[in-house]
Tab-separated table of C-alpha atoms and ligand atoms in Angstrom:
chain	number	residue	atom	x	y	z
A	34	UNK	CA	78.939	10.997	38.377
A	35	UNK	CA	75.658	10.044	40.127
A	36	UNK	CA	72.898	8.975	37.942
A	37	UNK	CA	70.232	11.473	38.597
A	38	UNK	CA	67.345	9.679	37.312
A	39	UNK	CA	65.590	7.604	39.695
A	40	UNK	CA	63.123	4.968	38.992
A	41	UNK	CA	59.348	6.515	39.299
A	42	UNK	CA	57.949	6.582	42.477
A	43	UNK	CA	55.973	3.705	43.697
A	44	UNK	CA	58.105	1.121	41.799
A	45	UNK	CA	60.923	-1.371	42.881
A	46	UNK	CA	64.014	-2.704	41.312
A	47	UNK	CA	64.595	-6.418	42.242
A	48	UNK	CA	68.525	-6.908	42.559
A	49	UNK	CA	70.166	-10.020	41.709
A	50	UNK	CA	71.028	-10.321	45.499
A	51	UNK	CA	67.148	-10.859	46.442
A	52	UNK	CA	65.680	-12.613	43.092
A	53	UNK	CA	65.915	-15.949	45.160
A	54	UNK	CA	63.033	-14.702	47.361
A	55	UNK	CA	60.908	-13.878	44.124
A	56	UNK	CA	61.754	-17.527	42.768
A	57	UNK	CA	61.119	-19.318	45.842
A	58	UNK	CA	57.267	-17.866	45.814
A	59	UNK	CA	56.896	-18.163	42.003
A	60	UNK	CA	58.231	-21.954	42.229
A	61	UNK	CA	55.965	-22.845	45.442
A	62	UNK	CA	52.945	-20.921	43.905
A	63	UNK	CA	53.095	-23.191	40.307
A	64	UNK	CA	54.053	-26.307	41.838
A	65	UNK	CA	50.775	-26.205	43.908
A	66	UNK	CA	48.791	-24.505	41.550
A	67	UNK	CA	49.958	-27.672	38.776
A	68	UNK	CA	48.615	-29.980	41.429
A	69	UNK	CA	45.102	-28.413	40.941
A	70	UNK	CA	45.481	-28.743	37.284
A	71	UNK	CA	46.457	-25.314	36.121
A	72	UNK	CA	48.639	-24.281	33.547
A	73	UNK	CA	50.224	-20.701	32.844
A	74	UNK	CA	49.220	-18.472	30.538
A	75	UNK	CA	51.085	-15.359	29.546
A	76	UNK	CA	49.170	-12.029	28.078
A	77	UNK	CA	50.174	-8.867	27.055
A	78	UNK	CA	51.326	-5.814	29.043
A	79	UNK	CA	48.771	-3.672	27.957
A	80	UNK	CA	45.204	-4.306	26.560
A	81	UNK	CA	42.314	-2.029	25.136
A	82	UNK	CA	41.151	0.466	27.457
A	83	UNK	CA	37.469	-0.500	27.014
A	84	UNK	CA	38.502	-3.781	28.348
A	85	UNK	CA	39.431	-2.837	31.691
A	86	UNK	CA	36.294	-0.234	31.430
A	87	UNK	CA	33.944	-3.204	30.388
A	88	UNK	CA	35.503	-5.696	33.231
A	89	UNK	CA	36.742	-3.829	36.353
A	90	UNK	CA	33.851	-0.835	35.730
A	91	UNK	CA	33.402	2.204	35.251
A	92	UNK	CA	32.980	3.585	38.521
A	93	UNK	CA	35.584	1.934	40.463
A	94	UNK	CA	38.385	3.516	41.701
A	95	UNK	CA	40.825	1.644	39.629
A	96	UNK	CA	39.111	2.753	36.603
A	97	UNK	CA	38.331	6.441	37.639
A	98	UNK	CA	41.529	7.075	39.514
A	99	UNK	CA	44.318	4.905	39.078
A	100	UNK	CA	44.763	3.346	35.315
A	101	UNK	CA	47.967	4.259	33.349
A	102	UNK	CA	46.407	5.004	29.882
A	103	UNK	CA	47.899	6.395	26.264
A	104	UNK	CA	46.555	7.228	23.307
A	105	UNK	CA	48.842	5.588	20.633
A	106	UNK	CA	48.098	6.139	16.837
A	107	UNK	CA	44.107	7.357	18.010
A	108	UNK	CA	43.244	4.013	20.076
A	109	UNK	CA	43.465	4.471	23.777
A	110	UNK	CA	45.641	1.286	25.562
A	111	UNK	CA	45.955	0.838	29.281
A	112	UNK	CA	49.052	-0.777	31.443
A	113	UNK	CA	46.658	-3.970	32.860
A	114	UNK	CA	45.760	-2.703	36.331
A	115	UNK	CA	45.284	-6.537	37.298
A	116	UNK	CA	45.374	-9.907	35.594
A	117	UNK	CA	41.621	-11.313	35.455
A	118	UNK	CA	40.183	-9.046	32.707
A	119	UNK	CA	43.211	-9.719	29.957
A	120	UNK	CA	43.141	-13.423	31.187
A	121	UNK	CA	39.465	-13.511	30.091
A	122	UNK	CA	40.336	-11.893	26.961
A	123	UNK	CA	42.749	-14.029	25.864
A	124	UNK	CA	40.770	-17.480	27.057
A	125	UNK	CA	37.900	-15.896	25.026
A	126	UNK	CA	40.359	-14.874	22.019
A	127	UNK	CA	41.943	-18.450	21.714
A	128	UNK	CA	38.828	-20.327	22.015
A	129	UNK	CA	40.244	-22.033	25.276
A	130	UNK	CA	36.562	-21.719	26.659
A	131	UNK	CA	35.186	-24.127	23.618
A	132	UNK	CA	37.202	-26.824	25.243
A	133	UNK	CA	36.011	-29.134	28.040
A	134	UNK	CA	35.247	-27.301	31.251
A	135	UNK	CA	36.672	-26.274	33.753
A	136	UNK	CA	39.520	-24.697	32.035
A	137	UNK	CA	42.217	-23.222	34.357
A	138	UNK	CA	45.122	-21.162	33.765
A	139	UNK	CA	47.136	-19.289	36.340
A	140	UNK	CA	49.743	-16.092	35.429
A	141	UNK	CA	52.682	-13.952	37.141
A	142	UNK	CA	52.546	-10.784	35.831
A	143	UNK	CA	53.288	-7.320	36.620
A	144	UNK	CA	50.061	-4.716	37.304
A	145	UNK	CA	49.649	-1.041	37.449
A	146	UNK	CA	47.627	1.169	39.769
A	147	UNK	CA	48.594	4.897	40.142
A	148	UNK	CA	47.579	4.820	43.914
A	149	UNK	CA	49.621	6.676	46.706
A	150	UNK	CA	52.741	4.531	47.662
A	151	UNK	CA	53.390	3.052	50.924
A	152	UNK	CA	54.220	0.115	52.472
A	153	UNK	CA	52.777	-2.858	50.529
A	154	UNK	CA	51.184	-0.439	48.448
A	155	UNK	CA	52.755	0.389	44.804
A	156	UNK	CA	52.319	1.529	41.720
A	157	UNK	CA	53.677	-1.379	39.728
A	158	UNK	CA	53.402	-4.306	41.699
A	159	UNK	CA	53.090	-7.987	40.753
A	160	UNK	CA	50.454	-10.673	40.874
A	161	UNK	CA	50.468	-14.497	41.229
A	162	UNK	CA	46.714	-15.174	39.947
A	163	UNK	CA	44.296	-18.199	38.980
A	164	UNK	CA	41.305	-18.139	36.968
A	165	UNK	CA	38.815	-21.411	36.585
A	166	UNK	CA	35.889	-21.044	34.251
A	167	UNK	CA	33.121	-23.623	33.454
A	168	UNK	CA	31.464	-24.403	37.165
A	169	UNK	CA	28.912	-22.623	38.809
A	170	UNK	CA	29.299	-25.149	41.836
A	171	UNK	CA	30.105	-24.003	44.996
A	172	UNK	CA	32.561	-27.144	45.361
A	173	UNK	CA	34.657	-24.886	42.493
A	174	UNK	CA	35.014	-21.712	45.385
A	175	UNK	CA	36.078	-24.111	47.644
A	176	UNK	CA	38.697	-25.891	45.750
A	177	UNK	CA	39.875	-22.240	44.934
A	178	UNK	CA	40.362	-21.219	48.301
A	179	UNK	CA	41.809	-24.450	49.024
A	180	UNK	CA	44.418	-23.696	46.890
A	181	UNK	CA	45.484	-20.073	47.647
A	182	UNK	CA	45.079	-21.408	51.489
A	183	UNK	CA	47.916	-24.251	50.187
A	184	UNK	CA	49.696	-21.710	48.453
A	185	UNK	CA	50.432	-19.911	51.498
A	186	UNK	CA	50.420	-22.504	53.889
A	187	UNK	CA	53.436	-23.742	51.247
A	188	UNK	CA	54.967	-20.939	51.654
A	189	UNK	CA	55.173	-21.162	55.405
A	190	UNK	CA	53.053	-17.732	56.117
A	191	UNK	CA	51.418	-17.435	59.323
A	192	UNK	CA	48.915	-15.286	61.135
A	193	UNK	CA	46.893	-15.226	57.990
A	194	UNK	CA	42.879	-14.587	58.442
A	195	UNK	CA	40.841	-15.833	55.890
A	196	UNK	CA	37.485	-13.471	54.893
A	197	UNK	CA	34.669	-14.668	53.112
A	198	UNK	CA	31.555	-12.946	51.842
A	199	UNK	CA	28.758	-13.120	49.635
A	200	UNK	CA	27.870	-10.196	47.512
A	201	UNK	CA	25.024	-12.230	45.904
A	202	UNK	CA	23.753	-11.726	41.829
A	203	UNK	CA	22.149	-9.371	39.999
A	204	UNK	CA	18.887	-10.156	40.884
A	205	UNK	CA	19.900	-9.663	44.854
A	206	UNK	CA	22.148	-6.797	44.001
A	207	UNK	CA	19.234	-4.763	42.869
A	208	UNK	CA	17.237	-4.788	46.089
A	209	UNK	CA	20.828	-4.149	47.773
A	210	UNK	CA	21.174	-0.953	45.535
A	211	UNK	CA	18.070	0.571	46.421
A	212	UNK	CA	18.682	0.064	50.236
A	213	UNK	CA	22.225	1.267	49.739
A	214	UNK	CA	20.530	4.420	47.867
A	215	UNK	CA	18.131	4.917	50.484
A	216	UNK	CA	21.080	4.964	53.126
A	217	UNK	CA	23.051	7.420	51.402
A	218	UNK	CA	21.066	9.640	50.017
A	219	UNK	CA	20.383	11.774	53.191
A	220	UNK	CA	24.140	11.596	53.781
A	221	UNK	CA	24.885	12.730	50.229
A	222	UNK	CA	26.555	15.948	51.228
A	223	UNK	CA	29.262	14.584	53.159
A	224	UNK	CA	30.058	12.133	50.134
A	225	UNK	CA	33.179	12.859	47.931
A	226	UNK	CA	32.688	14.186	44.524
A	227	UNK	CA	33.222	10.652	42.966
A	228	UNK	CA	30.731	8.850	45.169
A	229	UNK	CA	28.060	11.617	44.067
A	230	UNK	CA	27.628	9.811	41.052
A	231	UNK	CA	28.486	6.618	42.110
A	232	UNK	CA	25.115	7.022	44.244
A	233	UNK	CA	23.095	7.235	41.238
A	234	UNK	CA	25.371	4.499	38.751
A	235	UNK	CA	26.683	2.177	41.285
A	236	UNK	CA	26.281	2.733	44.989
A	237	UNK	CA	27.882	-0.535	45.761
A	238	UNK	CA	31.103	1.538	45.143
A	239	UNK	CA	31.197	3.908	48.152
A	240	UNK	CA	31.625	1.004	50.395
A	241	UNK	CA	35.121	0.849	49.088
A	242	UNK	CA	35.841	4.471	48.489
A	243	UNK	CA	38.999	5.322	50.181
A	244	UNK	CA	38.134	8.635	51.433
A	245	UNK	CA	38.234	8.746	54.832
A	246	UNK	CA	34.796	10.315	55.129
A	247	UNK	CA	33.354	8.304	52.784
A	248	UNK	CA	34.582	4.968	54.535
A	249	UNK	CA	33.525	6.046	57.821
A	250	UNK	CA	29.807	6.810	56.694
A	251	UNK	CA	29.875	3.491	54.791
A	252	UNK	CA	30.820	1.442	58.201
A	253	UNK	CA	26.814	1.491	59.151
A	254	UNK	CA	25.215	1.176	55.616
A	255	UNK	CA	23.120	-1.849	55.140
A	256	UNK	CA	24.845	-5.272	54.832
A	257	UNK	CA	24.725	-7.068	51.349
A	258	UNK	CA	24.019	-10.547	53.463
A	259	UNK	CA	20.545	-9.300	54.405
A	260	UNK	CA	19.807	-8.815	50.788
A	261	UNK	CA	21.072	-12.306	49.322
A	262	UNK	CA	18.073	-14.171	47.053
A	263	UNK	CA	17.488	-17.811	48.124
A	264	UNK	CA	19.811	-19.258	45.441
A	265	UNK	CA	22.712	-17.210	46.340
A	266	UNK	CA	22.262	-17.740	50.122
A	267	UNK	CA	21.981	-21.566	49.508
A	268	UNK	CA	25.357	-21.266	47.352
A	269	UNK	CA	27.524	-19.338	49.864
A	270	UNK	CA	25.736	-21.656	52.827
A	271	UNK	CA	26.982	-24.968	50.730
A	272	UNK	CA	30.547	-23.103	50.233
A	273	UNK	CA	31.012	-22.608	54.374
A	274	UNK	CA	29.946	-26.419	54.557
A	275	UNK	CA	32.637	-27.303	52.443
A	276	UNK	CA	35.177	-25.190	54.281
A	277	UNK	CA	34.300	-26.292	57.395
A	278	UNK	CA	34.894	-30.131	56.006
A	279	UNK	CA	38.418	-29.163	54.989
A	280	UNK	CA	38.929	-27.695	58.560
A	281	UNK	CA	39.637	-24.046	56.643
A	282	UNK	CA	39.235	-21.559	59.325
A	283	UNK	CA	37.286	-18.673	58.298
A	284	UNK	CA	35.284	-15.757	59.088
A	285	UNK	CA	32.424	-14.415	57.293
A	286	UNK	CA	33.037	-10.429	56.978
A	287	UNK	CA	29.816	-8.980	55.377
A	288	UNK	CA	31.757	-6.105	54.767
A	289	UNK	CA	33.887	-7.351	52.069
A	290	UNK	CA	32.598	-6.262	48.438
A	291	UNK	CA	36.230	-6.107	46.719
A	292	UNK	CA	36.792	-3.097	44.803
A	293	UNK	CA	36.093	-4.579	41.393
A	294	UNK	CA	32.949	-4.501	39.543
A	295	UNK	CA	32.908	-8.043	37.908
A	296	UNK	CA	32.358	-10.045	41.018
A	297	UNK	CA	28.821	-12.047	42.241
A	298	UNK	CA	27.981	-14.586	44.633
A	299	UNK	CA	31.505	-15.384	46.716
A	300	UNK	CA	33.968	-13.079	47.471
A	301	UNK	CA	37.426	-14.023	49.693
A	302	UNK	CA	40.400	-12.267	51.360
A	303	UNK	CA	43.438	-13.598	53.076
A	304	UNK	CA	44.556	-10.824	55.528
A	305	UNK	CA	48.124	-11.187	56.854
A	306	UNK	CA	48.466	-9.260	60.293
A	307	UNK	CA	52.104	-8.890	59.983
A	308	UNK	CA	52.517	-6.233	57.352
A	309	UNK	CA	50.606	-3.353	58.534
A	310	UNK	CA	47.398	-1.634	56.683
A	311	UNK	CA	48.108	-2.912	53.188
A	312	UNK	CA	47.579	-6.589	54.966
A	313	UNK	CA	45.450	-8.271	52.261
A	314	UNK	CA	48.174	-10.893	50.399
A	315	UNK	CA	45.264	-12.733	48.124
A	316	UNK	CA	42.149	-11.490	47.200
A	317	UNK	CA	39.430	-13.392	44.727
A	318	UNK	CA	35.724	-14.239	44.399
A	319	UNK	CA	33.554	-15.553	41.669
A	320	UNK	CA	32.573	-13.605	38.521
A	321	UNK	CA	29.436	-15.512	36.706
A	322	UNK	CA	28.671	-12.611	34.428
A	323	UNK	CA	31.832	-11.259	33.245
A	324	UNK	CA	32.323	-13.447	30.360
A	325	UNK	CA	29.160	-12.715	28.764
A	326	UNK	CA	29.635	-8.842	29.662
A	327	UNK	CA	32.326	-9.002	27.307
A	328	UNK	CA	30.104	-10.659	24.335
A	329	UNK	CA	31.269	-14.515	25.162
A	330	UNK	CA	28.326	-17.116	25.765
A	331	UNK	CA	27.255	-16.959	29.740
A	332	UNK	CA	29.784	-18.929	31.347
A	333	UNK	CA	30.843	-18.892	35.289
A	334	UNK	CA	33.566	-18.340	36.429
A	335	UNK	CA	36.298	-17.579	39.512
A	336	UNK	CA	39.880	-16.977	40.667
A	337	UNK	CA	42.503	-15.125	42.972
A	338	UNK	CA	45.157	-12.904	42.809
A	339	UNK	CA	48.243	-12.371	45.237
A	340	UNK	CA	50.098	-9.991	45.634
A	341	UNK	CA	54.098	-11.111	45.447
A	342	UNK	CA	55.650	-8.138	46.939
A	343	UNK	CA	53.201	-8.490	50.054
A	344	UNK	CA	53.923	-12.110	50.176
A	345	UNK	CA	57.467	-11.328	50.258
A	346	UNK	CA	57.198	-8.784	53.199
A	347	UNK	CA	55.200	-11.223	55.417
A	348	UNK	CA	57.517	-13.922	54.826
A	349	UNK	CA	60.366	-11.426	55.426
A	350	UNK	CA	58.897	-10.301	58.959
A	351	UNK	CA	57.840	-13.522	59.819
A	352	UNK	CA	61.209	-14.990	59.114
A	353	UNK	CA	60.419	-17.449	56.703
A	354	UNK	CA	62.570	-19.625	54.826
A	355	UNK	CA	63.603	-18.857	51.342
A	356	UNK	CA	65.306	-21.146	48.925
A	357	UNK	CA	68.784	-20.001	48.394
A	358	UNK	CA	69.945	-19.575	44.927
A	359	UNK	CA	72.668	-22.272	44.055
A	360	UNK	CA	76.317	-21.530	45.406
A	361	UNK	CA	79.392	-20.984	43.065
A	362	UNK	CA	81.107	-24.430	43.050
A	363	UNK	CA	84.404	-23.953	41.413
A	364	UNK	CA	86.488	-20.998	41.296
A	365	UNK	CA	89.653	-21.570	38.561
A	366	UNK	CA	91.922	-19.174	38.559
A	367	UNK	CA	94.373	-19.220	35.462
A	368	UNK	CA	97.876	-17.451	36.892
A	369	UNK	CA	98.274	-15.662	33.412
A	370	UNK	CA	96.577	-15.571	29.921
A	371	UNK	CA	98.521	-18.381	28.534
A	372	UNK	CA	96.328	-20.952	30.606
A	373	UNK	CA	92.899	-18.770	30.056
A	374	UNK	CA	91.752	-21.490	27.269
A	375	UNK	CA	92.102	-24.268	29.125
A	376	UNK	CA	90.575	-22.725	32.005
A	377	UNK	CA	87.247	-22.068	29.919
A	378	UNK	CA	87.300	-25.751	28.539
A	379	UNK	CA	87.130	-27.171	31.982
A	380	UNK	CA	84.632	-24.508	33.347
A	381	UNK	CA	82.510	-25.497	30.115
A	382	UNK	CA	82.718	-28.803	30.589
A	383	UNK	CA	81.373	-28.689	34.527
A	384	UNK	CA	78.524	-26.307	33.568
A	385	UNK	CA	77.150	-28.660	31.094
A	386	UNK	CA	76.840	-30.434	34.154
A	387	UNK	CA	74.930	-27.979	36.144
A	388	UNK	CA	77.697	-26.547	38.088
A	389	UNK	CA	78.104	-22.795	38.605
A	390	UNK	CA	81.653	-22.288	37.782
A	391	UNK	CA	83.565	-18.938	37.494
A	392	UNK	CA	87.373	-18.274	36.093
A	393	UNK	CA	89.035	-14.996	35.652
A	394	UNK	CA	87.384	-12.853	33.104
A	395	UNK	CA	88.902	-9.443	34.042
A	396	UNK	CA	92.670	-9.934	34.538
A	397	UNK	CA	93.073	-10.013	38.210
A	398	UNK	CA	96.196	-11.125	39.805
A	399	UNK	CA	96.235	-14.296	41.253
A	400	UNK	CA	95.590	-12.957	44.980
A	401	UNK	CA	92.959	-10.541	44.076
A	402	UNK	CA	91.373	-13.589	42.327
A	403	UNK	CA	91.309	-15.319	45.352
A	404	UNK	CA	89.484	-12.564	47.309
A	405	UNK	CA	87.066	-12.469	44.733
A	406	UNK	CA	86.416	-16.036	44.968
A	407	UNK	CA	85.762	-15.389	48.739
A	408	UNK	CA	83.413	-12.859	47.678
A	409	UNK	CA	81.291	-15.180	45.546
A	410	UNK	CA	81.502	-17.782	48.316
A	411	UNK	CA	82.713	-20.407	46.047
A	412	UNK	CA	83.000	-23.947	47.669
A	413	UNK	CA	86.428	-25.184	45.757
A	414	UNK	CA	89.226	-23.069	44.207
A	415	UNK	CA	91.725	-24.408	41.822
A	416	UNK	CA	95.091	-22.551	40.621
A	417	UNK	CA	96.067	-23.139	37.062
A	418	UNK	CA	99.404	-22.565	35.554
A	419	UNK	CA	101.774	-24.196	32.983
A	420	UNK	CA	102.692	-26.570	35.425
A	421	UNK	CA	99.524	-27.729	35.987
A	422	UNK	CA	98.236	-28.187	32.451
A	423	UNK	CA	101.705	-29.301	31.015
A	424	UNK	CA	101.391	-32.316	33.999
A	425	UNK	CA	97.827	-32.776	33.569
A	426	UNK	CA	96.882	-32.654	37.247
A	427	UNK	CA	96.260	-29.313	39.974
A	428	UNK	CA	95.492	-28.952	43.581
A	429	UNK	CA	91.621	-28.427	44.330
A	430	UNK	CA	91.070	-26.601	47.567
A	431	UNK	CA	88.116	-26.826	49.862
A	432	UNK	CA	87.195	-23.170	50.693
A	433	UNK	CA	85.523	-24.565	53.875
A	434	UNK	CA	87.926	-26.783	55.620
A	435	UNK	CA	91.289	-25.576	53.763
A	436	UNK	CA	91.685	-29.288	52.610
A	437	UNK	CA	93.541	-29.938	49.306
A	438	UNK	CA	93.465	-32.965	47.215
A	439	UNK	CA	95.307	-33.490	43.657
A	440	UNK	CA	92.953	-33.714	41.163
A	441	UNK	CA	94.031	-35.500	37.387
A	442	UNK	CA	92.761	-32.940	34.506
A	443	UNK	CA	91.958	-36.144	32.092
A	444	UNK	CA	88.878	-37.873	31.293
A	445	UNK	CA	88.160	-38.811	34.508
A	446	UNK	CA	87.898	-34.953	35.741
A	447	UNK	CA	84.446	-34.302	35.562
A	448	UNK	CA	83.457	-37.458	37.231
A	449	UNK	CA	85.752	-37.250	40.159
A	450	UNK	CA	84.802	-33.356	40.935
A	451	UNK	CA	81.018	-34.100	40.479
A	452	UNK	CA	81.632	-36.558	43.344
A	453	UNK	CA	82.977	-34.464	45.232
A	454	UNK	CA	80.593	-31.504	44.601
A	455	UNK	CA	77.771	-33.571	45.408
A	456	UNK	CA	79.345	-34.860	48.560
A	457	UNK	CA	80.221	-31.299	49.956
A	458	UNK	CA	76.458	-30.210	49.116
A	459	UNK	CA	75.305	-33.189	50.999
A	460	UNK	CA	77.370	-32.568	54.166
A	461	UNK	CA	76.137	-28.672	53.931
A	462	UNK	CA	72.685	-30.000	54.265
A	463	UNK	CA	73.431	-32.212	57.159
A	464	UNK	CA	75.439	-29.711	58.812
B	154	HAM	P1	42.945	-7.330	43.873
B	154	HAM	O1	42.242	-7.184	45.219
B	154	HAM	O2	42.556	-6.048	43.471
B	154	HAM	O3	42.205	-8.109	43.092
B	154	HAM	O4	44.190	-7.418	44.300
B	154	HAM	C1	44.874	-8.725	44.245
B	154	HAM	C2	46.092	-8.861	45.240
B	154	HAM	O5	47.301	-7.967	44.599
B	154	HAM	C3	45.630	-7.993	46.584
B	154	HAM	O6	45.373	-8.824	47.446
B	154	HAM	C4	47.150	-7.440	46.656
B	154	HAM	O7	48.135	-8.699	47.737
B	154	HAM	C5	47.668	-7.129	45.640
B	154	HAM	N1	47.518	-5.712	45.387
B	154	HAM	C6	46.821	-5.008	44.886
B	154	HAM	N2	47.014	-3.425	44.701
B	154	HAM	C7	48.152	-3.493	45.040
B	154	HAM	C8	49.486	-2.599	45.008
B	154	HAM	N3	48.891	-1.222	44.786
B	154	HAM	N4	50.481	-2.816	45.544
B	154	HAM	C9	50.658	-4.143	45.923
B	154	HAM	N5	49.830	-5.145	45.678
B	154	HAM	C10	48.659	-5.162	45.649
B	154	HAM	C11	42.514	-8.626	41.873
B	154	HAM	O8	43.448	-8.041	41.089
B	154	HAM	C12	41.406	-9.591	40.936
B	154	HAM	N6	41.889	-9.575	39.659
B	154	HAM	C13	41.736	-10.586	41.876
B	154	HAM	C14	41.162	-11.803	41.074
B	154	HAM	C15	41.376	-12.777	40.010
B	154	HAM	N7	39.647	-12.071	41.263
B	154	HAM	C16	39.317	-13.068	40.385
B	154	HAM	N8	40.506	-13.676	40.019
């Protein structure tokens, strides 16, 4: 009977057939981050709702429209819509920010946002993200951007544009807000309901409203780059000179404001031109005020997050190489139940050496065992019957060449099989 309960709209299953794509990205991202001195942090899937209201911001689309929240035993919790808030909360709560600066962490986690699903936009998606606390220098901004750039390159992704901007500090923001208010005031009637209140509380959020009318109006709004204070201007200039020095190509896009309230100074996005409208594969920036805002000692910080589903989409569209999972090395086919115990022991001894070894556990006849081992793509097969067990030797068949050799099932077996298997793996690599 068909199961009529389906997965929720905007979520995805990753089946064992496709998991190698995730493993490839996770491995490369982790290895690259390790080279920059980042260590993994793991945090809860849900947090007190207040954490996101106070960090991501009350007037953002994420908090106003997209959070999955529940009230459980009179406390309001929310499934994390992103990784920064929870990570910073954890760094504060675990005393990590009292240690020698900078502190650097990375995470791989699921995020939840109630958005309209489309290609590259999900309601449950996954991020690889990093956060670095304790440096206010633009060299840290350059280091973080360089790391994101390295991960993208190490994955083999091409056709990506890096866009950077500075959205200033609270000082420049105050002037900018005045200019935005004046600009939007006489267009107020055309703005969406949510943007009416944004106009009063946080006019910058109108700039990333997803309503088509608001975003059309926002096209000609004043630009933050014209309102930067000398310190923010200098910070941005220095960052650009570091990027030039590293030969990292970028464009300054004064329209990037990012959809989350905590950002100050540098913001950036890496955009792929190969996956359609939802092309931002990585977004990040500096957030010097957040830790203080959450009750900690003022500590500058910055980071980025990449959407894993969007990275996979880009890699698939560009034909990038994923690392395949390891192949089944040996299928042992017992002729009947009497030799199953022997097959089991043999399999265990090879599994202990790191090989993928299978034997029949569902009671197939010999012919259908061979068909099944074909499906697994086993490199070698070995048929075991009473004769083989009693004589202490069996035939090992190379499934690609068809060649058969006789192999002793004594103490020399593991070493001999390992040599043959390693040779086979090398011959595949150099084929
Ligand atoms: P964000 O731009 O909201 O930033 O998300 C980062 C990345 O997550 C995006 O560039 C995109 O690749 C992916 N993403 C976002 N929403 C979706 C979705 N609905 N479906 C699929 N992928 C999505 C942040 O979350 C910040 N916490 C990044 C950061 C870390 N800033 C500083 N540190």
